[in-house]
PDB file of N, CA and C in Angstrom:
ATOM      1  N   MET A   1       3.108 -14.490   3.334  1.00  0.00           N
ATOM      2  CA  MET A   1       4.145 -15.219   2.656  1.00  0.00           C
ATOM      3  C   MET A   1       5.455 -14.971   3.329  1.00  0.00           C
ATOM      4  N   SER A   2       6.165 -16.036   3.647  1.00  0.00           N
ATOM      5  CA  SER A   2       7.451 -15.840   4.311  1.00  0.00           C
ATOM      6  C   SER A   2       8.495 -15.448   3.285  1.00  0.00           C
ATOM      7  N   ALA A   3       9.423 -14.569   3.678  1.00  0.00           N
ATOM      8  CA  ALA A   3      10.441 -14.045   2.760  1.00  0.00           C
ATOM      9  C   ALA A   3      11.577 -15.068   2.698  1.00  0.00           C
ATOM     10  N   HIS A   4      11.347 -16.181   1.982  1.00  0.00           N
ATOM     11  CA  HIS A   4      12.315 -17.251   1.914  1.00  0.00           C
ATOM     12  C   HIS A   4      12.243 -17.833   0.507  1.00  0.00           C
ATOM     13  N   CYS A   5      13.414 -17.991  -0.135  1.00  0.00           N
ATOM     14  CA  CYS A   5      13.484 -18.546  -1.483  1.00  0.00           C
ATOM     15  C   CYS A   5      13.667 -20.038  -1.407  1.00  0.00           C
ATOM     16  N   GLN A   6      12.875 -20.765  -2.184  1.00  0.00           N
ATOM     17  CA  GLN A   6      12.961 -22.224  -2.198  1.00  0.00           C
ATOM     18  C   GLN A   6      14.188 -22.736  -2.923  1.00  0.00           C
ATOM     19  N   LEU A   7      14.690 -22.017  -3.904  1.00  0.00           N
ATOM     20  CA  LEU A   7      15.828 -22.490  -4.695  1.00  0.00           C
ATOM     21  C   LEU A   7      17.175 -22.079  -4.105  1.00  0.00           C
ATOM     22  N   THR A   8      17.311 -20.842  -3.796  1.00  0.00           N
ATOM     23  CA  THR A   8      18.632 -20.343  -3.293  1.00  0.00           C
ATOM     24  C   THR A   8      18.729 -20.341  -1.759  1.00  0.00           C
ATOM     25  N   GLY A   9      17.594 -20.418  -1.099  1.00  0.00           N
ATOM     26  CA  GLY A   9      17.616 -20.387   0.361  1.00  0.00           C
ATOM     27  C   GLY A   9      17.780 -18.993   0.946  1.00  0.00           C
ATOM     28  N   ALA A  10      17.612 -17.969   0.128  1.00  0.00           N
ATOM     29  CA  ALA A  10      17.780 -16.592   0.611  1.00  0.00           C
ATOM     30  C   ALA A  10      16.693 -16.317   1.673  1.00  0.00           C
ATOM     31  N   LYS A  11      17.189 -15.722   2.769  1.00  0.00           N
ATOM     32  CA  LYS A  11      16.272 -15.434   3.904  1.00  0.00           C
ATOM     33  C   LYS A  11      16.503 -13.961   4.294  1.00  0.00           C
ATOM     34  N   PRO A  12      15.656 -13.363   5.125  1.00  0.00           N
ATOM     35  CA  PRO A  12      15.894 -12.026   5.530  1.00  0.00           C
ATOM     36  C   PRO A  12      17.176 -11.838   6.307  1.00  0.00           C
ATOM     37  N   GLY A  13      17.793 -10.700   6.119  1.00  0.00           N
ATOM     38  CA  GLY A  13      18.981 -10.317   6.934  1.00  0.00           C
ATOM     39  C   GLY A  13      18.509  -9.267   7.929  1.00  0.00           C
ATOM     40  N   PHE A  14      19.261  -9.106   8.994  1.00  0.00           N
ATOM     41  CA  PHE A  14      18.836  -8.169  10.017  1.00  0.00           C
ATOM     42  C   PHE A  14      19.952  -7.155  10.269  1.00  0.00           C
ATOM     43  N   GLY A  15      19.585  -5.968  10.628  1.00  0.00           N
ATOM     44  CA  GLY A  15      20.569  -4.940  10.884  1.00  0.00           C
ATOM     45  C   GLY A  15      19.905  -3.779  11.600  1.00  0.00           C
ATOM     46  N   ASN A  16      20.495  -2.617  11.469  1.00  0.00           N
ATOM     47  CA  ASN A  16      19.992  -1.420  12.111  1.00  0.00           C
ATOM     48  C   ASN A  16      19.740  -0.299  11.142  1.00  0.00           C
ATOM     49  N   THR A  17      18.709   0.479  11.425  1.00  0.00           N
ATOM     50  CA  THR A  17      18.486   1.730  10.697  1.00  0.00           C
ATOM     51  C   THR A  17      19.153   2.763  11.591  1.00  0.00           C
ATOM     52  N   ILE A  18      20.037   3.581  11.000  1.00  0.00           N
ATOM     53  CA  ILE A  18      20.721   4.575  11.768  1.00  0.00           C
ATOM     54  C   ILE A  18      20.215   5.952  11.328  1.00  0.00           C
ATOM     55  N   SER A  19      19.640   6.655  12.268  1.00  0.00           N
ATOM     56  CA  SER A  19      19.018   7.978  11.984  1.00  0.00           C
ATOM     57  C   SER A  19      20.100   9.066  11.967  1.00  0.00           C
ATOM     58  N   HIS A  20      19.677  10.257  11.655  1.00  0.00           N
ATOM     59  CA  HIS A  20      20.603  11.412  11.560  1.00  0.00           C
ATOM     60  C   HIS A  20      21.260  11.643  12.909  1.00  0.00           C
ATOM     61  N   SER A  21      20.500  11.403  13.992  1.00  0.00           N
ATOM     62  CA  SER A  21      21.083  11.603  15.348  1.00  0.00           C
ATOM     63  C   SER A  21      21.889  10.375  15.792  1.00  0.00           C
ATOM     64  N   HIS A  22      22.051   9.389  14.897  1.00  0.00           N
ATOM     65  CA  HIS A  22      22.821   8.166  15.091  1.00  0.00           C
ATOM     66  C   HIS A  22      22.169   7.213  16.076  1.00  0.00           C
ATOM     67  N   ARG A  23      20.857   7.338  16.238  1.00  0.00           N
ATOM     68  CA  ARG A  23      20.104   6.352  17.016  1.00  0.00           C
ATOM     69  C   ARG A  23      19.931   5.127  16.150  1.00  0.00           C
ATOM     70  N   ARG A  24      20.000   3.960  16.766  1.00  0.00           N
ATOM     71  CA  ARG A  24      19.846   2.723  15.993  1.00  0.00           C
ATOM     72  C   ARG A  24      18.537   1.997  16.347  1.00  0.00           C
ATOM     73  N   THR A  25      17.807   1.612  15.341  1.00  0.00           N
ATOM     74  CA  THR A  25      16.590   0.836  15.516  1.00  0.00           C
ATOM     75  C   THR A  25      16.703  -0.367  14.621  1.00  0.00           C
ATOM     76  N   SER A  26      16.092  -1.442  15.063  1.00  0.00           N
ATOM     77  CA  SER A  26      16.140  -2.713  14.361  1.00  0.00           C
ATOM     78  C   SER A  26      15.430  -2.629  12.988  1.00  0.00           C
ATOM     79  N   ARG A  27      15.945  -3.307  12.023  1.00  0.00           N
ATOM     80  CA  ARG A  27      15.284  -3.395  10.735  1.00  0.00           C
ATOM     81  C   ARG A  27      15.565  -4.739  10.094  1.00  0.00           C
ATOM     82  N   ARG A  28      14.840  -5.039   9.025  1.00  0.00           N
ATOM     83  CA  ARG A  28      14.928  -6.346   8.350  1.00  0.00           C
ATOM     84  C   ARG A  28      15.164  -6.077   6.848  1.00  0.00           C
ATOM     85  N   PHE A  29      16.109  -6.808   6.260  1.00  0.00           N
ATOM     86  CA  PHE A  29      16.374  -6.723   4.825  1.00  0.00           C
ATOM     87  C   PHE A  29      15.764  -7.942   4.164  1.00  0.00           C
ATOM     88  N   ASP A  30      14.606  -7.826   3.563  1.00  0.00           N
ATOM     89  CA  ASP A  30      13.945  -8.954   2.943  1.00  0.00           C
ATOM     90  C   ASP A  30      14.405  -9.148   1.501  1.00  0.00           C
ATOM     91  N   PRO A  31      14.588 -10.396   1.053  1.00  0.00           N
ATOM     92  CA  PRO A  31      14.952 -10.651  -0.343  1.00  0.00           C
ATOM     93  C   PRO A  31      13.709 -10.372  -1.214  1.00  0.00           C
ATOM     94  N   ASN A  32      13.953 -10.089  -2.486  1.00  0.00           N
ATOM     95  CA  ASN A  32      12.871  -9.799  -3.440  1.00  0.00           C
ATOM     96  C   ASN A  32      12.209 -11.139  -3.867  1.00  0.00           C
ATOM     97  N   VAL A  33      11.204 -11.588  -3.040  1.00  0.00           N
ATOM     98  CA  VAL A  33      10.600 -12.905  -3.238  1.00  0.00           C
ATOM     99  C   VAL A  33       9.255 -12.761  -3.982  1.00  0.00           C
ATOM    100  N   GLN A  34       9.090 -13.619  -5.006  1.00  0.00           N
ATOM    101  CA  GLN A  34       7.862 -13.627  -5.816  1.00  0.00           C
ATOM    102  C   GLN A  34       7.325 -15.054  -5.861  1.00  0.00           C
ATOM    103  N   ARG A  35       6.012 -15.198  -5.997  1.00  0.00           N
ATOM    104  CA  ARG A  35       5.404 -16.505  -6.218  1.00  0.00           C
ATOM    105  C   ARG A  35       5.246 -16.657  -7.738  1.00  0.00           C
ATOM    106  N   LYS A  36       5.763 -17.753  -8.280  1.00  0.00           N
ATOM    107  CA  LYS A  36       5.728 -17.947  -9.725  1.00  0.00           C
ATOM    108  C   LYS A  36       5.266 -19.352 -10.034  1.00  0.00           C
ATOM    109  N   ARG A  37       4.483 -19.479 -11.087  1.00  0.00           N
ATOM    110  CA  ARG A  37       3.910 -20.774 -11.478  1.00  0.00           C
ATOM    111  C   ARG A  37       4.600 -21.247 -12.758  1.00  0.00           C
ATOM    112  N   TYR A  38       5.084 -22.479 -12.695  1.00  0.00           N
ATOM    113  CA  TYR A  38       5.786 -23.103 -13.849  1.00  0.00           C
ATOM    114  C   TYR A  38       5.069 -24.379 -14.243  1.00  0.00           C
ATOM    115  N   TRP A  39       5.156 -24.675 -15.508  1.00  0.00           N
ATOM    116  CA  TRP A  39       4.662 -25.990 -15.998  1.00  0.00           C
ATOM    117  C   TRP A  39       5.802 -26.960 -15.897  1.00  0.00           C
ATOM    118  N   LEU A  40       5.586 -28.099 -15.248  1.00  0.00           N
ATOM    119  CA  LEU A  40       6.574 -29.142 -15.078  1.00  0.00           C
ATOM    120  C   LEU A  40       6.153 -30.324 -15.965  1.00  0.00           C
ATOM    121  N   PRO A  41       6.740 -30.411 -17.167  1.00  0.00           N
ATOM    122  CA  PRO A  41       6.279 -31.423 -18.152  1.00  0.00           C
ATOM    123  C   PRO A  41       6.529 -32.865 -17.696  1.00  0.00           C
ATOM    124  N   SER A  42       7.622 -33.080 -16.914  1.00  0.00           N
ATOM    125  CA  SER A  42       7.940 -34.459 -16.497  1.00  0.00           C
ATOM    126  C   SER A  42       6.849 -34.991 -15.566  1.00  0.00           C
ATOM    127  N   GLU A  43       6.160 -34.149 -14.830  1.00  0.00           N
ATOM    128  CA  GLU A  43       5.083 -34.631 -13.937  1.00  0.00           C
ATOM    129  C   GLU A  43       3.664 -34.301 -14.455  1.00  0.00           C
ATOM    130  N   GLY A  44       3.622 -33.559 -15.572  1.00  0.00           N
ATOM    131  CA  GLY A  44       2.355 -33.185 -16.186  1.00  0.00           C
ATOM    132  C   GLY A  44       1.513 -32.304 -15.323  1.00  0.00           C
ATOM    133  N   ARG A  45       2.125 -31.395 -14.628  1.00  0.00           N
ATOM    134  CA  ARG A  45       1.386 -30.431 -13.743  1.00  0.00           C
ATOM    135  C   ARG A  45       2.119 -29.146 -13.561  1.00  0.00           C
ATOM    136  N   HIS A  46       1.369 -28.173 -13.052  1.00  0.00           N
ATOM    137  CA  HIS A  46       1.989 -26.884 -12.730  1.00  0.00           C
ATOM    138  C   HIS A  46       2.557 -26.957 -11.287  1.00  0.00           C
ATOM    139  N   VAL A  47       3.600 -26.242 -11.055  1.00  0.00           N
ATOM    140  CA  VAL A  47       4.130 -26.096  -9.696  1.00  0.00           C
ATOM    141  C   VAL A  47       4.249 -24.627  -9.379  1.00  0.00           C
ATOM    142  N   ARG A  48       3.897 -24.229  -8.176  1.00  0.00           N
ATOM    143  CA  ARG A  48       3.971 -22.840  -7.757  1.00  0.00           C
ATOM    144  C   ARG A  48       5.137 -22.736  -6.767  1.00  0.00           C
ATOM    145  N   LEU A  49       6.131 -21.900  -7.090  1.00  0.00           N
ATOM    146  CA  LEU A  49       7.364 -21.781  -6.313  1.00  0.00           C
ATOM    147  C   LEU A  49       7.467 -20.394  -5.751  1.00  0.00           C
ATOM    148  N   THR A  50       8.050 -20.272  -4.580  1.00  0.00           N
ATOM    149  CA  THR A  50       8.408 -19.009  -3.981  1.00  0.00           C
ATOM    150  C   THR A  50       9.875 -18.764  -4.243  1.00  0.00           C
ATOM    151  N   LEU A  51      10.182 -17.828  -5.177  1.00  0.00           N
ATOM    152  CA  LEU A  51      11.542 -17.626  -5.647  1.00  0.00           C
ATOM    153  C   LEU A  51      11.950 -16.173  -5.491  1.00  0.00           C
ATOM    154  N   SER A  52      13.255 -15.958  -5.263  1.00  0.00           N
ATOM    155  CA  SER A  52      13.820 -14.625  -5.262  1.00  0.00           C
ATOM    156  C   SER A  52      13.994 -14.225  -6.760  1.00  0.00           C
ATOM    157  N   ALA A  53      14.195 -12.937  -6.995  1.00  0.00           N
ATOM    158  CA  ALA A  53      14.385 -12.465  -8.404  1.00  0.00           C
ATOM    159  C   ALA A  53      15.597 -13.112  -8.995  1.00  0.00           C
ATOM    160  N   LYS A  54      16.673 -13.347  -8.238  1.00  0.00           N
ATOM    161  CA  LYS A  54      17.874 -14.016  -8.735  1.00  0.00           C
ATOM    162  C   LYS A  54      17.551 -15.468  -9.075  1.00  0.00           C
ATOM    163  N   ALA A  55      16.742 -16.131  -8.297  1.00  0.00           N
ATOM    164  CA  ALA A  55      16.401 -17.529  -8.562  1.00  0.00           C
ATOM    165  C   ALA A  55      15.542 -17.648  -9.813  1.00  0.00           C
ATOM    166  N   ILE A  56      14.696 -16.683 -10.081  1.00  0.00           N
ATOM    167  CA  ILE A  56      13.876 -16.692 -11.323  1.00  0.00           C
ATOM    168  C   ILE A  56      14.800 -16.671 -12.548  1.00  0.00           C
ATOM    169  N   LYS A  57      15.881 -15.855 -12.473  1.00  0.00           N
ATOM    170  CA  LYS A  57      16.837 -15.826 -13.572  1.00  0.00           C
ATOM    171  C   LYS A  57      17.579 -17.136 -13.666  1.00  0.00           C
ATOM    172  N   THR A  58      17.867 -17.780 -12.520  1.00  0.00           N
ATOM    173  CA  THR A  58      18.546 -19.087 -12.560  1.00  0.00           C
ATOM    174  C   THR A  58      17.642 -20.143 -13.186  1.00  0.00           C
ATOM    175  N   VAL A  59      16.355 -20.132 -12.872  1.00  0.00           N
ATOM    176  CA  VAL A  59      15.421 -21.092 -13.514  1.00  0.00           C
ATOM    177  C   VAL A  59      15.362 -20.863 -15.013  1.00  0.00           C
ATOM    178  N   ASP A  60      15.377 -19.598 -15.440  1.00  0.00           N
ATOM    179  CA  ASP A  60      15.393 -19.322 -16.890  1.00  0.00           C
ATOM    180  C   ASP A  60      16.647 -19.882 -17.538  1.00  0.00           C
ATOM    181  N   ALA A  61      17.781 -19.907 -16.834  1.00  0.00           N
ATOM    182  CA  ALA A  61      19.048 -20.355 -17.392  1.00  0.00           C
ATOM    183  C   ALA A  61      19.138 -21.895 -17.398  1.00  0.00           C
ATOM    184  N   ILE A  62      18.785 -22.536 -16.264  1.00  0.00           N
ATOM    185  CA  ILE A  62      19.013 -23.987 -16.110  1.00  0.00           C
ATOM    186  C   ILE A  62      17.775 -24.817 -16.460  1.00  0.00           C
ATOM    187  N   GLY A  63      16.618 -24.207 -16.463  1.00  0.00           N
ATOM    188  CA  GLY A  63      15.365 -24.910 -16.757  1.00  0.00           C
ATOM    189  C   GLY A  63      14.661 -25.342 -15.492  1.00  0.00           C
ATOM    190  N   ILE A  64      13.354 -25.521 -15.569  1.00  0.00           N
ATOM    191  CA  ILE A  64      12.541 -25.836 -14.408  1.00  0.00           C
ATOM    192  C   ILE A  64      12.815 -27.232 -13.858  1.00  0.00           C
ATOM    193  N   LYS A  65      13.116 -28.169 -14.736  1.00  0.00           N
ATOM    194  CA  LYS A  65      13.360 -29.534 -14.270  1.00  0.00           C
ATOM    195  C   LYS A  65      14.604 -29.578 -13.389  1.00  0.00           C
ATOM    196  N   ALA A  66      15.686 -28.947 -13.783  1.00  0.00           N
ATOM    197  CA  ALA A  66      16.940 -28.924 -12.998  1.00  0.00           C
ATOM    198  C   ALA A  66      16.719 -28.142 -11.688  1.00  0.00           C
ATOM    199  N   ALA A  67      15.910 -27.085 -11.746  1.00  0.00           N
ATOM    200  CA  ALA A  67      15.629 -26.267 -10.569  1.00  0.00           C
ATOM    201  C   ALA A  67      14.851 -27.107  -9.509  1.00  0.00           C
ATOM    202  N   VAL A  68      13.873 -27.872  -9.978  1.00  0.00           N
ATOM    203  CA  VAL A  68      13.075 -28.728  -9.080  1.00  0.00           C
ATOM    204  C   VAL A  68      13.975 -29.768  -8.452  1.00  0.00           C
ATOM    205  N   VAL A  69      14.898 -30.316  -9.216  1.00  0.00           N
ATOM    206  CA  VAL A  69      15.864 -31.305  -8.676  1.00  0.00           C
ATOM    207  C   VAL A  69      16.674 -30.662  -7.554  1.00  0.00           C
ATOM    208  N   ARG A  70      17.155 -29.417  -7.774  1.00  0.00           N
ATOM    209  CA  ARG A  70      17.932 -28.723  -6.763  1.00  0.00           C
ATOM    210  C   ARG A  70      17.112 -28.453  -5.492  1.00  0.00           C
ATOM    211  N   ILE A  71      15.824 -28.028  -5.675  1.00  0.00           N
ATOM    212  CA  ILE A  71      14.971 -27.744  -4.529  1.00  0.00           C
ATOM    213  C   ILE A  71      14.750 -29.026  -3.720  1.00  0.00           C
ATOM    214  N   ARG A  72      14.478 -30.115  -4.400  1.00  0.00           N
ATOM    215  CA  ARG A  72      14.265 -31.411  -3.722  1.00  0.00           C
ATOM    216  C   ARG A  72      15.554 -31.888  -3.014  1.00  0.00           C
ATOM    217  N   ALA A  73      16.730 -31.610  -3.608  1.00  0.00           N
ATOM    218  CA  ALA A  73      17.993 -32.022  -3.002  1.00  0.00           C
ATOM    219  C   ALA A  73      18.246 -31.217  -1.707  1.00  0.00           C
ATOM    220  N   ARG A  74      17.707 -30.000  -1.645  1.00  0.00           N
ATOM    221  CA  ARG A  74      17.846 -29.176  -0.420  1.00  0.00           C
ATOM    222  C   ARG A  74      16.811 -29.650   0.662  1.00  0.00           C
ATOM    223  N   GLY A  75      15.935 -30.525   0.290  1.00  0.00           N
ATOM    224  CA  GLY A  75      14.945 -30.987   1.245  1.00  0.00           C
ATOM    225  C   GLY A  75      13.617 -30.279   1.140  1.00  0.00           C
ATOM    226  N   GLY A  76      13.459 -29.483   0.096  1.00  0.00           N
ATOM    227  CA  GLY A  76      12.214 -28.697  -0.104  1.00  0.00           C
ATOM    228  C   GLY A  76      11.137 -29.547  -0.755  1.00  0.00           C
ATOM    229  N   LYS A  77       9.891 -29.112  -0.514  1.00  0.00           N
ATOM    230  CA  LYS A  77       8.751 -29.822  -1.100  1.00  0.00           C
ATOM    231  C   LYS A  77       8.245 -29.052  -2.321  1.00  0.00           C
ATOM    232  N   VAL A  78       7.977 -29.752  -3.419  1.00  0.00           N
ATOM    233  CA  VAL A  78       7.468 -29.067  -4.616  1.00  0.00           C
ATOM    234  C   VAL A  78       6.131 -29.620  -4.931  1.00  0.00           C
TER     235      VAL A  78
END
């Protein structure tokens, strides 16, 4: 599963791990991405979305119908 949120567009960030001796090695900051299944009453079916934890809270606030509209406006497939 790719670490990418369908609603917010959150993607991994990149940086360095700095050790005690101050050596730097590459690392990746992944968003907290979960696969969640929602019932979409307007289409009479379930949709499975890959969402960050923040996006799950957004869906709870605005509703699944509005969230799907936003995903489709970004060019995402639902």
